Every structure is written in C-alpha cells, then in structure tokens.
Tab-separated table of C-alpha atoms in Angstrom:
chain	number	residue	atom	x	y	z
A	1	UNK	CA	24.212	14.069	-84.203
A	2	UNK	CA	20.949	13.775	-86.843
A	3	UNK	CA	18.660	10.822	-86.148
A	4	UNK	CA	15.980	11.075	-89.830
A	5	UNK	CA	12.108	9.805	-89.941
A	6	UNK	CA	10.199	8.266	-92.129
A	7	UNK	CA	6.804	7.440	-92.621
A	8	UNK	CA	5.825	4.040	-92.432
A	9	UNK	CA	2.668	2.112	-94.614
A	10	UNK	CA	1.598	1.819	-90.835
A	11	UNK	CA	0.021	4.617	-89.475
A	12	UNK	CA	0.719	3.922	-85.836
A	13	UNK	CA	4.193	2.977	-87.470
A	14	UNK	CA	7.682	5.875	-87.597
A	15	UNK	CA	11.808	4.893	-88.838
A	16	UNK	CA	13.767	6.887	-87.198
A	17	UNK	CA	17.330	6.574	-89.222
A	18	UNK	CA	20.489	7.399	-86.751
A	19	UNK	CA	22.819	7.415	-89.136
A	20	UNK	CA	24.828	4.634	-87.237
A	21	UNK	CA	24.551	0.954	-87.657
A	22	UNK	CA	21.720	-0.227	-84.966
A	23	UNK	CA	21.935	-3.898	-85.360
A	24	UNK	CA	25.576	-5.250	-86.871
A	25	UNK	CA	23.095	-9.007	-87.631
A	26	UNK	CA	19.862	-10.170	-87.072
A	27	UNK	CA	16.728	-8.044	-86.405
A	28	UNK	CA	14.701	-7.599	-82.300
A	29	UNK	CA	11.225	-7.163	-82.513
A	30	UNK	CA	9.828	-5.970	-78.294
A	31	UNK	CA	6.284	-5.576	-77.737
A	32	UNK	CA	6.068	-4.833	-74.384
A	33	UNK	CA	8.225	-3.738	-71.790
A	34	UNK	CA	9.364	-6.393	-70.636
A	35	UNK	CA	11.204	-8.334	-73.858
A	36	UNK	CA	12.299	-4.749	-73.935
A	37	UNK	CA	14.533	-5.351	-71.083
A	38	UNK	CA	17.146	-7.624	-72.966
A	39	UNK	CA	17.604	-4.059	-74.663
A	40	UNK	CA	19.031	-0.304	-72.805
A	41	UNK	CA	17.474	1.476	-76.277
A	42	UNK	CA	14.406	-0.337	-76.504
A	43	UNK	CA	13.938	-0.053	-72.769
A	44	UNK	CA	14.649	3.420	-73.154
A	45	UNK	CA	12.118	3.974	-75.534
A	46	UNK	CA	9.298	1.735	-73.597
A	47	UNK	CA	9.817	4.560	-71.361
A	48	UNK	CA	8.027	6.580	-73.153
A	49	UNK	CA	4.116	6.564	-72.591
A	50	UNK	CA	2.239	5.466	-75.638
A	51	UNK	CA	5.318	3.429	-77.753
A	52	UNK	CA	3.768	0.154	-77.780
A	53	UNK	CA	6.446	-1.976	-80.168
A	54	UNK	CA	10.024	-1.479	-81.050
A	55	UNK	CA	11.720	-3.134	-84.007
A	56	UNK	CA	15.415	-2.764	-84.950
A	57	UNK	CA	17.183	-3.475	-88.526
A	58	UNK	CA	20.849	-3.281	-89.570
A	59	UNK	CA	20.932	0.796	-90.088
A	60	UNK	CA	16.712	1.291	-88.456
A	61	UNK	CA	14.468	1.863	-85.607
A	62	UNK	CA	11.148	1.335	-86.578
A	63	UNK	CA	8.674	2.260	-82.980
A	64	UNK	CA	4.763	1.296	-82.514
A	65	UNK	CA	3.052	3.968	-80.337
A	66	UNK	CA	-0.921	3.186	-79.323
A	67	UNK	CA	-3.496	6.112	-79.850
A	68	UNK	CA	-0.734	8.711	-78.947
A	69	UNK	CA	-0.124	11.673	-81.969
A	70	UNK	CA	2.644	11.494	-83.321
A	71	UNK	CA	3.389	15.425	-82.764
A	72	UNK	CA	3.622	14.412	-78.523
A	73	UNK	CA	6.123	11.396	-79.018
A	74	UNK	CA	9.071	11.932	-81.914
A	75	UNK	CA	10.309	14.616	-80.137
A	76	UNK	CA	10.513	12.546	-77.235
A	77	UNK	CA	11.669	9.415	-79.420
A	78	UNK	CA	14.201	11.459	-81.432
A	79	UNK	CA	15.840	12.102	-77.151
A	80	UNK	CA	16.220	9.321	-76.750
A	81	UNK	CA	17.847	7.692	-79.882
A	82	UNK	CA	20.605	10.726	-79.204
A	83	UNK	CA	21.233	10.263	-75.561
A	84	UNK	CA	21.360	6.051	-75.958
A	85	UNK	CA	24.024	6.665	-79.153
A	86	UNK	CA	25.961	8.967	-77.293
A	87	UNK	CA	26.065	7.421	-74.436
A	88	UNK	CA	28.428	4.608	-75.924
A	89	UNK	CA	25.263	1.615	-74.729
A	90	UNK	CA	25.359	-1.613	-76.841
A	91	UNK	CA	21.891	-1.589	-78.275
A	92	UNK	CA	21.080	-5.478	-77.049
A	93	UNK	CA	22.103	-6.073	-73.521
A	94	UNK	CA	23.978	-9.845	-72.761
A	95	UNK	CA	24.233	-12.468	-74.776
A	96	UNK	CA	25.492	-11.225	-78.402
A	97	UNK	CA	23.178	-14.352	-80.080
A	98	UNK	CA	19.849	-12.308	-78.729
A	99	UNK	CA	19.481	-10.976	-81.710
A	100	UNK	CA	20.069	-14.027	-83.768
A	101	UNK	CA	17.498	-15.988	-81.277
A	102	UNK	CA	14.362	-13.569	-82.124
A	103	UNK	CA	14.872	-14.278	-85.475
A	104	UNK	CA	15.506	-18.167	-85.147
A	105	UNK	CA	13.418	-19.814	-83.030
A	106	UNK	CA	10.360	-21.848	-83.481
A	107	UNK	CA	10.852	-22.929	-87.424
A	108	UNK	CA	8.972	-25.806	-88.216
A	109	UNK	CA	9.055	-28.607	-92.114
A	110	UNK	CA	9.719	-31.876	-93.114
A	111	UNK	CA	12.683	-32.711	-93.394
A	112	UNK	CA	11.996	-33.722	-96.787
A	113	UNK	CA	11.373	-30.179	-97.273
A	114	UNK	CA	14.923	-28.715	-96.489
A	115	UNK	CA	16.278	-27.596	-99.958
A	116	UNK	CA	12.482	-26.455	-100.821
A	117	UNK	CA	12.922	-24.346	-97.785
A	118	UNK	CA	16.337	-23.326	-98.449
A	119	UNK	CA	15.388	-21.777	-101.877
A	120	UNK	CA	11.868	-20.178	-100.004
A	121	UNK	CA	14.835	-19.154	-97.914
A	122	UNK	CA	17.160	-17.105	-100.616
A	123	UNK	CA	14.221	-16.180	-102.011
A	124	UNK	CA	12.956	-14.126	-99.154
A	125	UNK	CA	15.941	-12.704	-97.827
A	126	UNK	CA	17.435	-11.123	-101.250
A	127	UNK	CA	14.643	-10.605	-102.825
A	128	UNK	CA	11.222	-10.069	-100.373
A	129	UNK	CA	13.988	-8.665	-96.779
A	130	UNK	CA	15.523	-5.535	-99.212
A	131	UNK	CA	11.827	-4.591	-99.543
A	132	UNK	CA	10.788	-4.707	-96.706
A	133	UNK	CA	13.425	-3.209	-95.087
A	134	UNK	CA	12.493	0.142	-96.614
A	135	UNK	CA	9.442	0.615	-95.123
A	136	UNK	CA	10.505	-0.204	-92.132
A	137	UNK	CA	9.609	-4.077	-91.290
A	138	UNK	CA	10.951	-7.301	-91.860
A	139	UNK	CA	9.339	-10.177	-92.762
A	140	UNK	CA	10.713	-14.397	-92.108
A	141	UNK	CA	10.830	-17.654	-92.784
A	142	UNK	CA	8.873	-19.544	-90.097
A	143	UNK	CA	8.059	-23.164	-90.767
A	144	UNK	CA	6.567	-24.418	-94.192
A	145	UNK	CA	3.521	-27.576	-94.392
A	146	UNK	CA	1.589	-29.076	-97.108
A	147	UNK	CA	2.223	-26.996	-99.516
A	148	UNK	CA	1.849	-23.453	-97.339
A	149	UNK	CA	4.726	-21.064	-96.307
A	150	UNK	CA	4.424	-19.448	-92.437
A	151	UNK	CA	6.249	-15.680	-92.244
A	152	UNK	CA	6.252	-13.910	-89.195
A	153	UNK	CA	5.610	-10.014	-90.249
A	154	UNK	CA	7.703	-8.113	-87.828
A	155	UNK	CA	8.132	-4.201	-87.003
A	156	UNK	CA	6.533	-1.712	-89.143
A	157	UNK	CA	4.504	-4.794	-90.947
A	158	UNK	CA	3.581	-6.081	-87.631
A	159	UNK	CA	-0.699	-4.546	-88.209
A	160	UNK	CA	0.386	-3.206	-90.826
A	161	UNK	CA	-2.666	-2.092	-93.285
A	162	UNK	CA	-1.879	-2.977	-96.130
A	163	UNK	CA	0.519	-6.230	-94.862
A	164	UNK	CA	-2.459	-8.495	-96.083
A	165	UNK	CA	-1.670	-7.500	-99.706
A	166	UNK	CA	2.324	-7.234	-99.624
A	167	UNK	CA	1.815	-11.319	-98.846
A	168	UNK	CA	-1.232	-12.577	-100.786
A	169	UNK	CA	-0.025	-10.350	-103.905
A	170	UNK	CA	3.606	-9.762	-103.544
A	171	UNK	CA	5.440	-13.001	-101.356
A	172	UNK	CA	3.149	-14.591	-101.994
A	173	UNK	CA	3.567	-15.150	-106.171
A	174	UNK	CA	6.928	-14.332	-106.213
A	175	UNK	CA	7.198	-18.055	-103.935
A	176	UNK	CA	4.869	-19.473	-106.527
A	177	UNK	CA	6.542	-18.602	-109.579
A	178	UNK	CA	10.072	-19.561	-108.608
A	179	UNK	CA	8.835	-22.457	-106.520
A	180	UNK	CA	5.967	-24.679	-108.256
A	181	UNK	CA	5.422	-26.521	-104.461
A	182	UNK	CA	4.300	-23.030	-102.943
A	183	UNK	CA	-0.177	-23.257	-102.976
A	184	UNK	CA	-0.248	-20.012	-100.259
A	185	UNK	CA	1.500	-18.182	-97.580
A	186	UNK	CA	0.196	-17.293	-94.479
A	187	UNK	CA	1.136	-14.667	-91.511
A	188	UNK	CA	1.878	-16.147	-87.982
C-alpha cells in the first residue's frame, strides 16, 4: 500500500492520501482522543504522541500536530494508516450515520430563509468544498441570520493562518455575488 502525503496551507496539518475511499459519505472531524473513540482509525492516530486533530474526507485523512516535528510523526502516522487499512476494520465504528451527525448537527436559520439557505448550501457544495478539500479541509454550513452566513472550518482549515483570507476574500465574495442578501461570512 502506497500512501501519498501533501502539505496543506496549515503548517500544523498534513494531508494523507491512502489511495482508498476513507469516508463514503460525509466527513468526520475529531479534536481529541475522546471524540476519536467513534473511529478505530482516529483512535489509532490519536495514540501517536503529538497528534491533536484528525479529519476524514472522501479519499483523504488530515492529521494536525502540536509542536512535534513532522519528521518524527510522519512515519508513525503512515504506519498506523497502513495497519488500519490492512486490518480490514471500518474507518468509523458503531453507527454508519455518525459522520452525517457530525455534519448536520446544530444548523440554524429562519424558516423564511429556507430557499436562500438552499442556494447558499448549493454554492458551498459545488464551488467551495471541492477546492477546500484539495487543501485537506472542509467548510460546512452552520447557520444564517440577519445577512450573515456562519460556517464551520474543519480539518486543515481549522486553525489555518490563511483561513480568514479564504473566508473573507473567497467564500464571502462568492456568496455575495450569487446571493445579494449575504452581507458577511463568519467562522464558528
């Protein structure tokens, strides 16, 4: 098994491409070992000293580290990913809808804005998320209120130095262009 790695705009996060589907549907973002118990793979990665975050996309895994050096962490991470896929264990344990719950929980918007929100979600899904996934992250819709769109930054995007620029200059301008009611975009 050959696992490719790619740098991300976030220096504390690396993207790992195992050459296999990681999450058939949805995504999963783990910020601590307690959350990682929902996934045998995430648990295995959090067992590596220095790992502080794990994110699963369709065909990639991003791992975020603390102050440890990549040259020390990378071999252990590659070994853990390889061992996991060779074992045949599922990426997510328990409920197959767990990843969907991560994505869908806590959305908020006024019922009168349902059509507007559908347009915002469609733009995020077709124009923003694919580009952000290339950098090992994800941006998901969390809510809309009084002209402001609230988004959740995941994976490499969470804590990335360039995420503010991505939100303000990229996503905000795109949404304002197609949905004039949008006045601002904020990260939650």
